[in-house]
Each structure stands twice: as C-alpha cells, then as structure tokens.
Coordinates of C-alpha atoms and ligand atoms in Angstrom, one line a residue:
M753 CA -13.5 56.2 -100.0
N754 CA -11.9 59.7 -100.2
P755 CA -8.5 60.0 -98.5
F756 CA -8.2 62.3 -95.5
P757 CA -7.5 65.9 -96.6
D758 CA -3.8 66.7 -97.0
D759 CA -3.9 69.2 -94.1
F760 CA -5.8 66.9 -91.8
L761 CA -4.8 67.6 -88.2
W762 CA -3.7 64.2 -86.8
G763 CA -3.5 65.0 -83.1
A764 CA -3.4 63.9 -79.6
A765 CA -4.7 65.6 -76.4
T766 CA -4.2 66.0 -72.7
A767 CA -5.3 68.4 -70.0
A768 CA -3.3 70.4 -67.4
Y769 CA -4.5 68.8 -64.2
Q770 CA -4.3 65.3 -65.6
V771 CA -0.6 65.6 -66.7
E772 CA 1.3 68.5 -65.4
G773 CA 1.9 67.8 -61.7
A774 CA 4.0 70.6 -60.1
Y775 CA 0.9 71.7 -58.4
Q776 CA 2.6 74.3 -56.2
D777 CA 5.6 75.2 -58.3
D778 CA 6.6 78.5 -59.7
G779 CA 3.8 80.5 -58.0
K780 CA 0.9 78.4 -59.2
G781 CA -2.3 78.8 -57.1
L782 CA -4.5 76.0 -56.0
S783 CA -7.4 74.8 -58.1
I784 CA -10.6 73.2 -57.0
W785 CA -9.2 69.9 -58.1
D786 CA -6.1 70.3 -56.0
L787 CA -8.4 70.5 -53.0
Y788 CA -11.1 68.1 -54.0
S789 CA -8.7 65.2 -54.9
H790 CA -7.3 65.4 -51.4
L791 CA -10.7 64.8 -49.7
P792 CA -10.7 61.3 -48.2
G793 CA -12.5 58.9 -50.5
A794 CA -13.0 61.3 -53.3
T795 CA -10.9 59.5 -55.8
Y796 CA -9.8 55.9 -56.5
Q797 CA -7.0 55.0 -54.0
G798 CA -6.7 58.7 -53.1
A799 CA -5.0 59.5 -56.4
N800 CA -4.4 63.1 -57.2
G801 CA -2.6 65.3 -59.7
D802 CA 0.1 66.7 -57.3
R803 CA 2.7 65.0 -59.5
A804 CA 0.5 63.5 -62.2
V805 CA 3.0 62.4 -64.9
D806 CA 5.2 65.4 -64.2
H807 CA 4.7 66.8 -67.7
Y808 CA 5.5 70.3 -66.2
H809 CA 9.2 69.2 -65.8
R810 CA 9.3 66.7 -68.7
Y811 CA 7.5 68.5 -71.4
R812 CA 10.6 68.6 -73.7
E813 CA 10.8 64.8 -73.5
D814 CA 7.1 64.5 -74.2
V815 CA 7.2 66.9 -77.2
R816 CA 10.1 64.8 -78.6
L817 CA 7.8 61.7 -78.3
M818 CA 5.0 63.6 -80.1
A819 CA 7.4 64.7 -82.9
E820 CA 8.6 61.1 -83.3
L821 CA 5.0 60.0 -83.4
G822 CA 4.5 62.4 -86.3
L823 CA 1.7 64.4 -84.6
K824 CA 0.5 67.4 -86.6
A825 CA -1.2 69.0 -83.7
Y826 CA -1.2 68.7 -79.9
R827 CA -4.2 69.8 -77.8
F828 CA -3.3 70.8 -74.2
S829 CA -5.0 73.0 -71.6
I830 CA -3.8 76.0 -69.8
S831 CA -4.1 75.9 -66.0
W832 CA -5.9 79.1 -65.0
P833 CA -4.3 79.1 -61.5
R834 CA -0.9 78.9 -63.0
I835 CA -1.6 82.2 -64.9
F836 CA -3.7 83.9 -62.2
P837 CA -2.9 82.1 -58.9
S838 CA -5.8 83.7 -57.2
G839 CA -8.1 83.9 -60.3
A840 CA -7.7 87.6 -60.7
G841 CA -5.1 90.2 -59.8
E842 CA -1.6 90.0 -61.2
A843 CA -0.6 87.4 -63.8
N844 CA 2.2 85.1 -62.8
P845 CA 5.1 85.4 -65.2
Q846 CA 6.4 82.0 -64.4
G847 CA 3.1 80.4 -65.4
I848 CA 3.1 82.3 -68.7
R849 CA 6.6 81.3 -69.3
F850 CA 5.8 77.6 -69.0
Y851 CA 3.1 77.7 -71.7
S852 CA 5.2 80.0 -73.9
D853 CA 8.1 77.5 -73.7
L854 CA 5.8 74.6 -74.4
I855 CA 4.3 76.3 -77.4
D856 CA 7.8 77.1 -78.8
E857 CA 8.9 73.6 -78.3
L858 CA 5.9 72.3 -80.3
L859 CA 6.5 74.8 -83.1
K860 CA 10.1 73.7 -83.2
Y861 CA 8.9 70.4 -84.5
G862 CA 6.1 71.8 -86.6
I863 CA 3.3 70.7 -84.3
V864 CA 0.3 72.9 -84.3
P865 CA -0.6 74.0 -80.7
V866 CA -4.3 73.8 -79.8
A867 CA -5.0 75.4 -76.5
T868 CA -8.0 74.9 -74.2
L869 CA -8.6 77.6 -71.7
Y870 CA -10.7 75.7 -69.2
H871 CA -10.4 72.0 -68.6
W872 CA -12.1 72.1 -65.1
D873 CA -9.3 73.5 -62.9
L874 CA -10.9 76.6 -61.6
P875 CA -8.7 78.7 -59.2
Q876 CA -9.9 77.8 -55.7
A877 CA -9.9 81.5 -54.8
L878 CA -12.7 82.0 -57.3
Q879 CA -14.6 79.0 -56.0
D880 CA -14.4 80.7 -52.6
Q881 CA -16.3 83.7 -54.1
G882 CA -19.1 81.5 -55.4
G883 CA -17.5 79.8 -58.3
W884 CA -19.5 79.5 -61.5
E885 CA -22.7 80.5 -59.7
N886 CA -21.2 84.0 -59.4
R887 CA -21.7 86.1 -62.5
A888 CA -18.5 88.0 -61.7
L889 CA -16.8 84.9 -63.1
I890 CA -17.8 86.0 -66.6
E891 CA -15.4 89.0 -66.4
H892 CA -12.7 87.0 -64.5
F893 CA -12.7 84.4 -67.3
A894 CA -12.7 87.0 -70.0
R895 CA -9.6 88.7 -68.4
Y896 CA -7.8 85.4 -68.1
A897 CA -8.7 84.5 -71.7
K898 CA -7.6 87.9 -72.9
T899 CA -4.2 87.4 -71.2
C900 CA -3.8 84.1 -72.9
F901 CA -4.7 85.5 -76.3
E902 CA -2.2 88.4 -75.8
Q903 CA 0.6 86.2 -74.5
F904 CA 0.2 83.2 -76.8
G905 CA -2.0 84.4 -79.7
D906 CA 1.0 85.2 -81.9
R907 CA 1.7 81.5 -82.0
V908 CA -1.6 79.7 -81.1
R909 CA -4.2 79.8 -83.9
H910 CA -6.6 77.2 -82.5
W911 CA -8.5 78.1 -79.3
I912 CA -11.0 76.2 -77.3
T913 CA -12.7 78.1 -74.5
F914 CA -14.3 75.3 -72.4
N915 CA -13.9 71.5 -72.3
E916 CA -17.1 69.6 -71.9
T917 CA -19.4 72.0 -70.1
I918 CA -21.9 69.2 -69.5
N919 CA -19.4 67.3 -67.4
F920 CA -18.1 69.9 -65.1
I921 CA -21.5 71.4 -64.6
M922 CA -23.7 68.4 -64.2
L923 CA -21.1 66.3 -62.3
G924 CA -20.1 69.2 -60.2
Y925 CA -23.5 70.8 -59.5
R926 CA -26.2 68.2 -60.1
D927 CA -24.6 64.9 -59.2
G928 CA -22.1 66.2 -56.7
V929 CA -19.2 63.9 -57.7
H930 CA -16.9 66.6 -59.0
P931 CA -16.0 69.8 -57.3
P932 CA -17.7 71.7 -55.8
G933 CA -19.8 68.6 -54.9
V934 CA -23.2 70.2 -55.1
R935 CA -26.4 68.1 -55.7
D936 CA -28.9 70.6 -57.0
E937 CA -30.2 70.5 -60.6
K938 CA -31.5 74.0 -60.5
R939 CA -28.1 75.3 -59.5
A940 CA -26.6 73.3 -62.4
V941 CA -28.9 74.9 -64.9
E942 CA -28.1 78.4 -63.5
V943 CA -24.4 77.6 -63.9
S944 CA -24.8 76.4 -67.4
H945 CA -26.1 79.9 -68.4
I946 CA -23.2 81.7 -66.7
V947 CA -20.7 79.4 -68.3
N948 CA -22.3 80.1 -71.7
L949 CA -22.0 83.8 -71.1
A950 CA -18.3 83.4 -70.1
H951 CA -17.7 81.5 -73.3
A952 CA -19.3 84.2 -75.4
Q953 CA -17.4 87.0 -73.7
A954 CA -14.1 85.2 -74.3
V955 CA -15.0 84.8 -78.0
L956 CA -15.7 88.5 -78.2
E957 CA -12.3 89.3 -76.6
Y958 CA -10.6 87.1 -79.1
R959 CA -12.3 88.6 -82.1
K960 CA -11.6 92.1 -80.8
R961 CA -7.9 91.5 -80.6
V962 CA -7.8 89.9 -84.1
R963 CA -9.8 92.9 -85.5
E964 CA -7.3 95.3 -83.9
K965 CA -4.5 93.2 -85.4
K966 CA -3.0 92.7 -81.9
I967 CA -2.8 88.9 -82.6
A968 CA -2.9 86.8 -85.7
G969 CA -6.3 85.4 -86.8
G970 CA -7.3 81.9 -86.1
M971 CA -10.2 79.8 -84.9
I972 CA -12.1 79.8 -81.6
G973 CA -14.6 77.3 -80.5
I974 CA -15.7 75.0 -77.7
A975 CA -15.3 71.3 -77.1
H976 CA -18.5 69.5 -76.3
V977 CA -19.3 66.0 -75.3
L978 CA -21.0 64.0 -78.1
L979 CA -22.8 61.1 -76.5
T980 CA -25.1 60.2 -79.4
G981 CA -28.5 58.9 -78.3
F982 CA -30.4 56.0 -79.8
P983 CA -33.8 54.7 -78.7
I984 CA -33.4 51.1 -77.6
S985 CA -36.5 50.1 -79.5
E986 CA -38.7 51.6 -82.2
S987 CA -41.6 52.1 -79.8
A988 CA -43.0 55.6 -79.8
E989 CA -42.3 55.9 -76.0
D990 CA -38.6 55.0 -76.4
V991 CA -38.2 57.3 -79.4
A992 CA -39.8 60.2 -77.4
A993 CA -37.4 59.3 -74.4
C994 CA -34.5 59.6 -76.8
E995 CA -35.7 63.0 -78.0
W996 CA -35.8 64.3 -74.4
Y997 CA -32.3 62.9 -73.8
E998 CA -31.0 64.7 -76.8
E999 CA -32.6 67.9 -75.7
M1000 CA -31.0 67.7 -72.2
D1001 CA -27.6 66.3 -73.0
F1002 CA -26.9 67.6 -76.5
H1003 CA -28.9 70.6 -77.6
W1004 CA -28.9 72.3 -74.2
F1005 CA -25.2 72.5 -74.3
Y1006 CA -24.5 73.0 -78.0
D1007 CA -27.2 75.4 -79.0
P1008 CA -26.1 78.5 -77.0
S1009 CA -22.6 78.5 -78.5
L1010 CA -23.7 77.6 -82.0
Q1011 CA -27.1 79.2 -82.3
G1012 CA -27.1 81.7 -79.5
R1013 CA -30.3 80.3 -78.0
Y1014 CA -31.6 77.5 -75.8
P1015 CA -33.8 74.7 -77.1
P1016 CA -37.3 76.2 -76.6
R1017 CA -39.0 73.0 -75.2
L1018 CA -36.3 72.4 -72.6
L1019 CA -36.1 76.0 -71.6
Q1020 CA -39.8 75.9 -71.0
Y1021 CA -39.4 72.7 -69.0
Y1022 CA -36.6 74.1 -66.8
Q1023 CA -38.5 77.4 -66.3
A1024 CA -41.7 75.5 -65.3
R1025 CA -39.8 73.1 -63.0
F1026 CA -37.6 75.6 -61.1
Q1027 CA -37.6 79.0 -62.7
A1028 CA -34.1 78.6 -64.1
P1029 CA -31.9 79.8 -65.7
T1030 CA -32.1 83.4 -64.7
V1031 CA -31.7 85.3 -68.0
L1032 CA -31.0 89.0 -67.7
D1033 CA -31.4 91.7 -70.3
G1034 CA -28.6 91.5 -72.8
D1035 CA -27.7 87.9 -72.0
M1036 CA -29.2 86.4 -75.2
A1037 CA -27.8 89.2 -77.3
L1038 CA -24.4 88.4 -75.9
L1039 CA -24.8 84.7 -76.8
Q1040 CA -25.9 85.6 -80.3
S1041 CA -23.0 87.9 -80.9
A1042 CA -20.4 85.2 -80.4
P1043 CA -20.8 82.3 -82.8
S1044 CA -18.0 79.7 -82.8
D1045 CA -15.7 79.1 -85.7
F1046 CA -15.7 75.4 -85.4
I1047 CA -17.3 72.6 -83.3
G1048 CA -15.1 70.5 -81.1
I1049 CA -16.5 67.1 -80.2
N1050 CA -15.3 64.7 -77.6
Y1051 CA -16.8 61.3 -78.5
Y1052 CA -16.3 58.1 -76.5
Q1053 CA -19.6 56.2 -76.5
S1054 CA -23.3 56.4 -77.4
A1055 CA -26.3 56.2 -75.1
F1056 CA -29.3 53.9 -75.5
L1057 CA -32.5 55.3 -74.2
A1058 CA -35.8 53.9 -73.0
H1059 CA -39.0 55.3 -71.6
N1060 CA -38.8 56.0 -67.9
P1061 CA -42.2 55.9 -66.1
A1062 CA -43.0 59.0 -64.2
D1063 CA -43.3 57.2 -60.9
G1064 CA -39.8 55.9 -61.3
V1065 CA -41.1 52.3 -61.3
G1066 CA -39.0 50.1 -63.5
F1067 CA -36.1 52.6 -63.3
A1068 CA -33.2 50.4 -64.1
A1069 CA -30.6 52.7 -65.4
I1070 CA -27.3 51.1 -66.0
N1071 CA -24.5 51.9 -63.7
V1072 CA -22.8 54.5 -65.8
S1073 CA -19.6 54.1 -63.9
G1074 CA -16.9 56.0 -65.7
E1075 CA -14.2 58.5 -65.8
Q1076 CA -16.3 60.9 -63.9
G1077 CA -17.4 58.4 -61.2
T1078 CA -20.7 56.8 -60.9
Q1079 CA -23.5 58.8 -62.3
K1080 CA -26.4 57.5 -60.3
D1081 CA -28.9 59.6 -62.1
S1082 CA -28.6 58.4 -65.6
G1083 CA -32.2 59.1 -66.3
I1084 CA -35.1 61.5 -65.5
P1085 CA -38.3 59.8 -64.3
G1086 CA -41.0 60.6 -66.7
L1087 CA -38.6 61.4 -69.5
F1088 CA -35.9 58.8 -70.2
K1089 CA -33.5 56.3 -68.7
R1090 CA -30.2 55.0 -70.1
V1091 CA -30.2 51.2 -70.7
R1092 CA -27.6 48.7 -71.8
N1093 CA -27.8 47.5 -75.4
P1094 CA -27.2 43.8 -75.4
N1095 CA -25.9 43.9 -79.0
V1096 CA -23.1 46.3 -78.3
A1097 CA -19.7 45.7 -76.7
Y1098 CA -18.8 47.7 -73.5
T1099 CA -15.5 48.7 -72.0
P1100 CA -14.5 47.6 -68.5
W1101 CA -16.0 50.9 -67.3
D1102 CA -19.3 50.1 -69.0
W1103 CA -18.9 52.6 -71.8
S1104 CA -20.5 51.4 -75.0
I1105 CA -18.2 50.9 -78.0
Y1106 CA -20.2 52.2 -80.9
P1107 CA -18.3 53.9 -83.8
E1108 CA -21.6 54.2 -85.6
G1109 CA -22.5 56.8 -83.0
L1110 CA -19.6 59.0 -83.9
Y1111 CA -20.7 59.0 -87.6
A1112 CA -24.4 59.5 -86.8
G1113 CA -23.5 62.2 -84.3
M1114 CA -21.5 64.2 -86.8
K1115 CA -24.4 64.0 -89.3
R1116 CA -26.8 65.3 -86.6
I1117 CA -24.5 68.1 -85.8
R1118 CA -24.3 69.1 -89.4
E1119 CA -28.1 69.0 -89.8
R1120 CA -28.6 71.2 -86.8
Y1121 CA -25.7 73.6 -87.0
G1122 CA -24.7 73.6 -90.6
D1123 CA -21.4 73.2 -92.3
L1124 CA -19.0 74.5 -89.6
P1125 CA -15.6 72.7 -89.5
I1126 CA -15.5 69.9 -87.0
L1127 CA -12.6 68.9 -84.9
I1128 CA -12.8 65.6 -83.0
T1129 CA -11.0 67.0 -79.9
E1130 CA -11.1 63.7 -78.0
N1131 CA -11.6 60.1 -78.8
G1132 CA -10.1 57.1 -77.2
L1133 CA -10.4 53.9 -75.1
G1134 CA -10.1 53.8 -71.3
D1135 CA -8.7 50.3 -70.5
K1136 CA -6.4 48.4 -68.3
D1137 CA -3.5 47.5 -70.6
P1138 CA -1.7 44.3 -69.8
I1139 CA 2.1 44.1 -70.0
S1140 CA 3.9 41.1 -71.6
P1141 CA 6.7 39.3 -69.8
E1142 CA 9.1 41.3 -72.0
G1143 CA 7.6 44.5 -70.8
E1144 CA 5.6 45.4 -74.0
I1145 CA 2.4 47.3 -73.3
L1146 CA -0.3 45.2 -75.0
D1147 CA -3.1 47.6 -76.1
A1148 CA -4.5 45.9 -79.2
P1149 CA -8.1 46.7 -78.1
R1150 CA -7.2 50.4 -78.2
I1151 CA -5.9 50.0 -81.8
A1152 CA -9.2 48.3 -82.8
Y1153 CA -11.2 51.1 -81.1
L1154 CA -9.2 53.9 -82.8
R1155 CA -9.3 52.2 -86.2
E1156 CA -13.1 51.7 -86.1
H1157 CA -13.7 55.3 -85.0
L1158 CA -11.3 56.7 -87.6
R1159 CA -13.2 54.6 -90.2
A1160 CA -16.4 56.4 -89.0
C1161 CA -14.5 59.7 -89.6
Q1162 CA -13.5 58.6 -93.0
R1163 CA -17.1 57.8 -93.9
A1164 CA -18.2 61.2 -92.6
I1165 CA -15.5 63.0 -94.7
D1166 CA -16.6 60.9 -97.7
E1167 CA -20.1 62.3 -97.3
G1168 CA -18.9 65.9 -97.2
I1169 CA -18.7 66.5 -93.5
P1170 CA -16.0 69.1 -93.0
L1171 CA -13.9 67.2 -90.5
A1172 CA -10.6 69.0 -90.1
G1173 CA -8.8 67.0 -87.4
Y1174 CA -8.8 64.2 -84.9
F1175 CA -7.2 64.1 -81.5
V1176 CA -6.6 60.8 -79.7
W1177 CA -7.3 61.0 -76.1
S1178 CA -4.8 60.7 -74.9
F1179 CA -1.2 61.3 -75.8
I1180 CA 0.0 59.7 -72.5
D1181 CA -1.5 57.8 -69.6
L1182 CA -2.7 60.4 -67.2
L1183 CA -4.8 61.0 -64.1
S1184 CA -8.3 59.9 -65.0
W1185 CA -10.0 62.1 -62.5
L1186 CA -12.0 60.0 -60.0
N1187 CA -10.6 56.8 -61.5
G1188 CA -7.0 57.7 -60.6
Y1189 CA -4.3 56.1 -62.7
Q1190 CA -5.9 52.7 -63.2
K1191 CA -7.9 53.8 -66.3
Q1192 CA -5.4 54.2 -69.1
Y1193 CA -6.0 56.1 -72.3
G1194 CA -2.5 56.9 -73.6
V1195 CA -0.6 55.8 -76.6
V1196 CA 2.4 56.4 -74.4
Y1197 CA 2.6 54.4 -71.1
V1198 CA 3.9 55.8 -67.9
D1199 CA 5.7 53.5 -65.5
R1200 CA 4.5 54.7 -62.1
V1201 CA 6.9 52.4 -60.3
R1202 CA 10.0 53.4 -62.2
D1203 CA 10.0 57.1 -61.8
L1204 CA 7.4 57.9 -64.4
Q1205 CA 9.4 56.5 -67.3
R1206 CA 7.7 56.8 -70.7
K1207 CA 7.2 53.8 -72.9
K1208 CA 5.6 53.6 -76.4
K1209 CA 2.6 51.3 -76.6
Q1210 CA 1.6 49.2 -79.6
S1211 CA -1.0 51.9 -80.4
Y1212 CA 1.8 54.5 -80.6
F1213 CA 3.5 52.6 -83.5
W1214 CA 0.1 52.0 -85.1
Y1215 CA -0.9 55.7 -85.0
Q1216 CA 2.6 56.7 -86.2
Q1217 CA 2.2 54.6 -89.3
L1218 CA -1.3 55.9 -89.9
I1219 CA -0.2 59.5 -89.7
Q1220 CA 2.8 58.7 -92.0
T1221 CA 0.3 57.5 -94.7
N1222 CA -2.2 60.2 -94.0
G1223 CA -4.7 57.6 -93.0
A1224 CA -4.2 55.3 -96.0
A1225 CA -3.0 52.5 -93.6
L1226 CA -6.5 52.4 -92.0
Ligands
IFM2423 O1 -10.3 62.2 -69.0 C1 -11.4 62.8 -69.6 C2 -11.1 64.2 -70.1 O2 -10.5 65.0 -69.1 C3 -12.4 64.9 -70.6 N1 -13.0 64.0 -71.5 C4 -13.2 62.6 -71.2 C5 -11.9 62.1 -70.8 C6 -12.1 60.6 -70.6 O3 -13.1 60.3 -69.6

C-alpha cells in the first residue's frame, strides 16, 4: 500500500455547542439549541450545553493536549450567536476575540485551523423570524460568513459552510426531534433549498474577498453525511429501494453544492408529491456559480436497504436510535426501508460498523463528482467507555474502529482517491445532542464528577503514535 501523503491532515473535530459551554458569557446570544435542550424531556437526562466541557474557558489546555497528540489540524465550529448575538445587527467583539485567540493558539503549535460556520446553533432571534424557512436567512448567513472571512481569513485557509445539512434539516423539520421540532416533509424540502442557496452565497462572498486580495486564498466546501447504502439482497426490488435511498439521502444533499442542480428523478417526485421546493428565477444560476473546492464527508455507518411495500405492510425498519434521537421514519413506504444486516456488527446505539462503506462511499463520490479533494471531516465510534480500577479509560473498541476505517482510507488513497485529511470525531468527550453525555466519542475523556478534568484515553496514545509515523503504524 502507498503511505499516506506527507502533508496528510491528521485531525480531530468538535463543534461549538457540544464543547464550549459559557452559553451566556461575553455577550453571546441564545441559539435554538440553548432553548431546545432546556425543554422538558427533549434530551437524555435533561443534558444541555450550558457548560458542556467548558472549552470556552479551557481552550488553552485543550490546544496543548492537541499539540501533544501531534494533531496537524483541528476542526471546530464558530457559534453564530457568539458573533452576532441576535443573528444580524452589530458583531460582538468579545465573540470575535474568542475565536481569534483560539486560532492563534492553534497556530502557535503549528495546528491548521479548519472552521465550520454552521454546526446547527442558529441564533434564536433568527428562528423567531421564521428560521431556515425564511429566505432572508440567505443574506443573514452571507453577512455572518463574510464577517468570519474578514476577521479570521488571514489565518484560516480551510472553511466549511454547513455541517450535515441532511441532519439539521430532516431531524429538525421532517422528524421533529431537533429544533425547531417541525414534522412536515414538505417544509423540510423547502428548507433544504434555502440552505443550499445560503451555502452558495457564502461561497461567493469568500471567493470575492480572495479575488480582491482582502484575505489569503484557501479552500471552501461543505461537510456532508456519508451513510453509504447497500441493498440487503440482490433482488431487483431491494436494489431499486437502495437507489431511491441514495437519491434521497445522498444525491439530494450533495448534488446542489457539487453540481449546482438537484437529482432530476427526485426533484420530479417532490414536485409531484407536494410542489416543493419553490425554485425562484436565478436560484439555480446561484447554485451553479458556487462549486465547492473540496468535499467534506462525515462517515460513521452504512445503511442496508430493502423494498418497502407501498401499503406499509411489512414495514419493519430498524430502530435507528442514535446521536440524533430515534428516527422513527427510517424508510418511505413504496420506496425503501432500512433493515439490520445480520452479518454486520452494530454499536450500542445500533449504528452499523462497516468500514467497507467508507471506501465504497468515497469511490461513489469520485464517480459522481470527479476528482475533488476529499476531507473526512468526521469519523468515530460512539460508545460507553469502561474505566479500570486504576482509572484508565478502556476504549479498545474505538481503536479497532478507527484502525479499520483508516485502513479503508489507505485503500482509497492507494487507488488514487485524493483524500487530503481525516478528522477523528471527536477530540474530546462532548455533548452528544439528544444523547447527552452518555455517548462518548473522544480520544480525551472528561471527568464530569471531578470538575471536567481531562484525561487521555488509550485511543489518544494510539492516534498519537499513528500520527508520529504518518500512518505507518496502522
Ligand atoms: O455529534 C455529532 C456531530 O455533531 C455531527 N455528526 C455526527 C456526530 C455524532 O453523531
């Protein structure tokens, strides 16, 4: 096998709401998650990100741990309501200061900052004006993006506009388990179009500033979920079911930012079913004018698909209970349903462990979107890590998971896929949205009883060695 490229970005990732805490400090406004997580019964044991792991106050200690780990890159997200407490209006200098200091601290250790603009924490003030259903958000987002480019673009060269559009849109507007808690698929489809336009507008803002030499050039893209689909059998019906699944959960979300269009068959289906999305003059031209520089993919698991009779009879979708809560609708009658694959291992949250899906997914991405650089912007295992009597965090299953997925990466690189970096999700144990703090992803443990003390896990040392050898220790 070829070694990993010399400049491979060995990274780790987090997101603002999941780690920062300090939810009302230094002029920060409230986000939709600040309110939603406080609703009775919304999250596991009422967990919220009010304090999270207090990264806002401990970022120096955390960056030191990153440096010791040997990270080449760190992916974090910027909290929109920290920069614009009410979504628009005046920027908050203290919010800008926090990210500026964080970036400087990373650069001090030679760690490349990779910034995500939107990891789900919309300012509540904008939700009160209709949230992502309101086209005015396109301009608000562009202004927020522009502010971040101007404030941090001298030092940040890797930008991600949105994290996992499928999740905050479908869980928030179709399944109603994320804010704003809407259950209406038509509204979800409308929102997906507005979010795509906001992404495109932000990309244009970025390119304009680079062109005018106001900021240094870099790369801008988007981080999508890759949940590779496989038919559960070779029957024509299951194969067709898988094709529908891929249209809905993969192409619908990737195509607009990578090809400036919607997959025609699904567009027709949504138009026939509920006359959505509403596409105005100029919308498609905007999408086409803003191709991404790279493809970010967040891969955790694959999906196994079977035919789903139109009358719903035999609908036996697995309980896709996960990070984002229980997705009751894991299929569409008449099109597909997700089923358990008896030959594959599953995590305690019923997520399939299938490294092959990462490799196959990257190949499909290259076939459909060409040779754009790929960054694996998230990959990791959500688990309950036991602690030995001596206090060691025992996370051998995480090491096995990461190793197998990195082997899949190596195989992809070997076949010429331009994979430029890999970010473990996550750097540190953090708030796993609806699952609270019980679902752990970090290579660094946080002791929630002892004042959020940090402790290196077995996986931390394993990853450290791997980075030191540029992957040769795999
Ligand atoms: O915790 C999340 C993250 O915020 C987005 N991607 C999936 C992770 C694990 O579920």
